[in-house]
Each structure stands twice: as structure tokens, then as C-alpha cells.
Amino acid sequence: MPEGPGPYELDRPDREPTPLEKNRAVVQWLEYQLRQAKKRVQQLEAQETQERGRREQAHAGLRWKLQPEQPDAPALLHRGDCAAYPVVGGYIGQDDALIALEMPEVEPCRVCRPENGLTYR
């Protein structure tokens, strides 16, 4: 007795699929589902990365950074999110930024205007 359908049985639309055909269909469906799940994970990871960047940018806007004095330029105080000077040594808080602005050798950045966000407590 033959294991699978005969050549004439394959052409019948009402025939029952073989176990092999059923399992191949399941494998194709699972592969499709896996591709969809991987795409969704990539989308969610990209969203998470963007959100983390937005949070870090917002947090940096609430901090300040000091650019060291150069031989031909004074020390500059920047907002934490100022692109004119990338963070090298870290950020400083509001109190330290206020103290820095009072120092004669420190000037505020003309691009980000850090003094606008500083208030005395």
C-alpha cells in the first residue's frame, strides 16, 4: 500500500493534505511569523533608542558644561545640549554653573546662551 497520494489523487481539490504537506505548511507559517516578530523587535528597538536619545537630550538641557580655557580663548560655559562643545569631562549642576559665570575668566557661550536658563536660588 503506497504511503502518499497517487498521481491522480493530487489533482483532486477535495483530497486531504498529507502529513508531510501539513507540516511543510506549518513550517512556512512559523517562518513567516518569525520574520514578522523579528521586524517588530527591530522597530521596537529603534523606537527605544530614539526615546532614550530624546530623554538624554532633554536631561542634558537641564545641565551645563565647562569648556576649558585655551591659549587664545577664555573658558566657556555651555548648556548641556550645546553642540558647539561636546562633553569631555562631564556635566556640572546649576549651582556650579552660577559660580562659573561669576568668575572673570569664564564667559557664556554665544551660541547656546547658558545664562538664560540659570536662576539664583
PDB file of C-alpha atoms in Angstrom:
ATOM      1  CA  MET A   1       0.000   0.000   0.000  1.00  0.00           C
ATOM      2  CA  PRO A   2       1.531   3.389  -1.034  1.00  0.00           C
ATOM      3  CA  GLU A   3       2.447   5.986   1.632  1.00  0.00           C
ATOM      4  CA  GLY A   4       1.332   9.162  -0.161  1.00  0.00           C
ATOM      5  CA  PRO A   5      -1.354  10.052  -2.671  1.00  0.00           C
ATOM      6  CA  GLY A   6      -1.178   8.641  -6.157  1.00  0.00           C
ATOM      7  CA  PRO A   7      -0.590  10.890  -9.186  1.00  0.00           C
ATOM      8  CA  TYR A   8      -4.326  11.222  -9.891  1.00  0.00           C
ATOM      9  CA  GLU A   9      -5.236  11.992  -6.293  1.00  0.00           C
ATOM     10  CA  LEU A  10      -3.079  15.186  -6.217  1.00  0.00           C
ATOM     11  CA  ASP A  11      -5.370  16.834  -8.779  1.00  0.00           C
ATOM     12  CA  ARG A  12      -8.495  16.352  -6.662  1.00  0.00           C
ATOM     13  CA  PRO A  13      -9.445  19.579  -4.845  1.00  0.00           C
ATOM     14  CA  ASP A  14     -11.348  17.728  -2.111  1.00  0.00           C
ATOM     15  CA  ARG A  15      -8.499  15.456  -1.071  1.00  0.00           C
ATOM     16  CA  GLU A  16      -6.995  15.630   2.430  1.00  0.00           C
ATOM     17  CA  PRO A  17      -3.400  17.015   2.570  1.00  0.00           C
ATOM     18  CA  THR A  18      -0.760  14.523   3.542  1.00  0.00           C
ATOM     19  CA  PRO A  19       1.024  14.808   6.898  1.00  0.00           C
ATOM     20  CA  LEU A  20       4.138  15.983   5.043  1.00  0.00           C
ATOM     21  CA  GLU A  21       2.194  18.723   3.247  1.00  0.00           C
ATOM     22  CA  LYS A  22       0.576  19.800   6.514  1.00  0.00           C
ATOM     23  CA  ASN A  23       3.924  20.032   8.276  1.00  0.00           C
ATOM     24  CA  ARG A  24       5.523  21.940   5.404  1.00  0.00           C
ATOM     25  CA  ALA A  25       2.654  24.443   5.608  1.00  0.00           C
ATOM     26  CA  VAL A  26       3.179  24.765   9.371  1.00  0.00           C
ATOM     27  CA  VAL A  27       6.912  25.363   8.841  1.00  0.00           C
ATOM     28  CA  GLN A  28       6.195  28.054   6.224  1.00  0.00           C
ATOM     29  CA  TRP A  29       3.704  29.734   8.571  1.00  0.00           C
ATOM     30  CA  LEU A  30       6.122  29.644  11.504  1.00  0.00           C
ATOM     31  CA  GLU A  31       8.926  31.084   9.365  1.00  0.00           C
ATOM     32  CA  TYR A  32       6.582  33.889   8.296  1.00  0.00           C
ATOM     33  CA  GLN A  33       5.627  34.544  11.928  1.00  0.00           C
ATOM     34  CA  LEU A  34       9.292  34.576  12.958  1.00  0.00           C
ATOM     35  CA  ARG A  35      10.129  37.124  10.230  1.00  0.00           C
ATOM     36  CA  GLN A  36       7.244  39.318  11.403  1.00  0.00           C
ATOM     37  CA  ALA A  37       8.313  39.050  15.044  1.00  0.00           C
ATOM     38  CA  LYS A  38      11.926  39.942  14.163  1.00  0.00           C
ATOM     39  CA  LYS A  39      10.752  43.004  12.209  1.00  0.00           C
ATOM     40  CA  ARG A  40       8.646  44.111  15.173  1.00  0.00           C
ATOM     41  CA  VAL A  41      11.569  43.662  17.573  1.00  0.00           C
ATOM     42  CA  GLN A  42      13.747  45.808  15.289  1.00  0.00           C
ATOM     43  CA  GLN A  43      11.059  48.510  15.180  1.00  0.00           C
ATOM     44  CA  LEU A  44      10.686  48.487  18.958  1.00  0.00           C
ATOM     45  CA  GLU A  45      14.459  48.615  19.472  1.00  0.00           C
ATOM     46  CA  ALA A  46      14.698  51.614  17.132  1.00  0.00           C
ATOM     47  CA  GLN A  47      11.868  53.361  18.994  1.00  0.00           C
ATOM     48  CA  GLU A  48      13.532  52.635  22.329  1.00  0.00           C
ATOM     49  CA  THR A  49      16.853  54.018  21.084  1.00  0.00           C
ATOM     50  CA  GLN A  50      15.162  57.181  19.824  1.00  0.00           C
ATOM     51  CA  GLU A  51      13.275  57.629  23.083  1.00  0.00           C
ATOM     52  CA  ARG A  52      16.465  57.138  25.108  1.00  0.00           C
ATOM     53  CA  GLY A  53      18.170  59.766  22.937  1.00  0.00           C
ATOM     54  CA  ARG A  54      15.300  62.205  23.486  1.00  0.00           C
ATOM     55  CA  ARG A  55      15.409  61.656  27.249  1.00  0.00           C
ATOM     56  CA  GLU A  56      19.191  62.136  27.339  1.00  0.00           C
ATOM     57  CA  GLN A  57      18.899  65.283  25.209  1.00  0.00           C
ATOM     58  CA  ALA A  58      16.209  66.702  27.494  1.00  0.00           C
ATOM     59  CA  HIS A  59      18.246  65.844  30.576  1.00  0.00           C
ATOM     60  CA  ALA A  60      21.369  67.399  29.065  1.00  0.00           C
ATOM     61  CA  GLY A  61      19.396  70.604  28.504  1.00  0.00           C
ATOM     62  CA  LEU A  62      18.997  70.881  32.268  1.00  0.00           C
ATOM     63  CA  ARG A  63      22.753  70.662  32.892  1.00  0.00           C
ATOM     64  CA  TRP A  64      25.802  72.689  31.906  1.00  0.00           C
ATOM     65  CA  LYS A  65      29.354  72.001  30.787  1.00  0.00           C
ATOM     66  CA  LEU A  66      32.587  73.959  31.001  1.00  0.00           C
ATOM     67  CA  GLN A  67      34.938  74.234  28.061  1.00  0.00           C
ATOM     68  CA  PRO A  68      38.466  74.700  29.436  1.00  0.00           C
ATOM     69  CA  GLU A  69      40.391  77.852  28.753  1.00  0.00           C
ATOM     70  CA  GLN A  70      42.534  77.773  25.616  1.00  0.00           C
ATOM     71  CA  PRO A  71      45.680  79.862  24.975  1.00  0.00           C
ATOM     72  CA  ASP A  72      43.735  82.080  22.556  1.00  0.00           C
ATOM     73  CA  ALA A  73      40.230  81.836  24.092  1.00  0.00           C
ATOM     74  CA  PRO A  74      38.632  82.097  27.528  1.00  0.00           C
ATOM     75  CA  ALA A  75      36.861  79.245  29.264  1.00  0.00           C
ATOM     76  CA  LEU A  76      33.257  78.947  28.082  1.00  0.00           C
ATOM     77  CA  LEU A  77      30.129  77.819  29.878  1.00  0.00           C
ATOM     78  CA  HIS A  78      27.699  75.870  27.673  1.00  0.00           C
ATOM     79  CA  ARG A  79      24.273  74.359  28.136  1.00  0.00           C
ATOM     80  CA  GLY A  80      24.463  70.588  28.388  1.00  0.00           C
ATOM     81  CA  ASP A  81      22.834  70.158  24.993  1.00  0.00           C
ATOM     82  CA  CYS A  82      25.007  72.687  23.151  1.00  0.00           C
ATOM     83  CA  ALA A  83      26.582  71.136  20.072  1.00  0.00           C
ATOM     84  CA  ALA A  84      29.366  73.749  19.954  1.00  0.00           C
ATOM     85  CA  TYR A  85      31.312  71.801  22.587  1.00  0.00           C
ATOM     86  CA  PRO A  86      30.972  68.030  23.023  1.00  0.00           C
ATOM     87  CA  VAL A  87      31.069  66.705  26.575  1.00  0.00           C
ATOM     88  CA  VAL A  88      34.554  65.587  27.533  1.00  0.00           C
ATOM     89  CA  GLY A  89      34.694  65.738  31.306  1.00  0.00           C
ATOM     90  CA  GLY A  90      31.027  65.532  32.200  1.00  0.00           C
ATOM     91  CA  TYR A  91      28.302  67.920  33.231  1.00  0.00           C
ATOM     92  CA  ILE A  92      28.007  70.378  36.092  1.00  0.00           C
ATOM     93  CA  GLY A  93      24.910  71.373  38.031  1.00  0.00           C
ATOM     94  CA  GLN A  94      23.131  74.693  38.265  1.00  0.00           C
ATOM     95  CA  ASP A  95      24.976  75.866  41.373  1.00  0.00           C
ATOM     96  CA  ASP A  96      28.382  75.209  39.824  1.00  0.00           C
ATOM     97  CA  ALA A  97      27.305  76.892  36.579  1.00  0.00           C
ATOM     98  CA  LEU A  98      26.233  80.008  38.522  1.00  0.00           C
ATOM     99  CA  ILE A  99      29.603  80.096  40.278  1.00  0.00           C
ATOM    100  CA  ALA A 100      31.430  79.641  36.965  1.00  0.00           C
ATOM    101  CA  LEU A 101      29.586  82.573  35.387  1.00  0.00           C
ATOM    102  CA  GLU A 102      30.685  84.822  38.232  1.00  0.00           C
ATOM    103  CA  MET A 103      34.324  84.031  37.531  1.00  0.00           C
ATOM    104  CA  PRO A 104      36.058  86.640  35.344  1.00  0.00           C
ATOM    105  CA  GLU A 105      37.864  84.015  33.233  1.00  0.00           C
ATOM    106  CA  VAL A 106      34.638  82.222  32.211  1.00  0.00           C
ATOM    107  CA  GLU A 107      32.321  83.563  29.512  1.00  0.00           C
ATOM    108  CA  PRO A 108      28.931  82.237  28.408  1.00  0.00           C
ATOM    109  CA  CYS A 109      28.727  80.540  25.020  1.00  0.00           C
ATOM    110  CA  ARG A 110      27.300  82.907  22.401  1.00  0.00           C
ATOM    111  CA  VAL A 111      25.528  80.041  20.637  1.00  0.00           C
ATOM    112  CA  CYS A 112      23.548  78.362  23.425  1.00  0.00           C
ATOM    113  CA  ARG A 113      23.346  81.325  25.862  1.00  0.00           C
ATOM    114  CA  PRO A 114      23.563  79.262  29.082  1.00  0.00           C
ATOM    115  CA  GLU A 115      22.901  82.254  31.329  1.00  0.00           C
ATOM    116  CA  ASN A 116      19.272  82.325  30.132  1.00  0.00           C
ATOM    117  CA  GLY A 117      18.486  79.072  31.936  1.00  0.00           C
ATOM    118  CA  LEU A 118      20.258  79.930  35.166  1.00  0.00           C
ATOM    119  CA  THR A 119      18.496  81.483  38.122  1.00  0.00           C
ATOM    120  CA  TYR A 120      19.763  82.139  41.605  1.00  0.00           C
ATOM    121  CA  ARG A 121      18.173  80.140  44.381  1.00  0.00           C
TER     122      ARG A 121
END
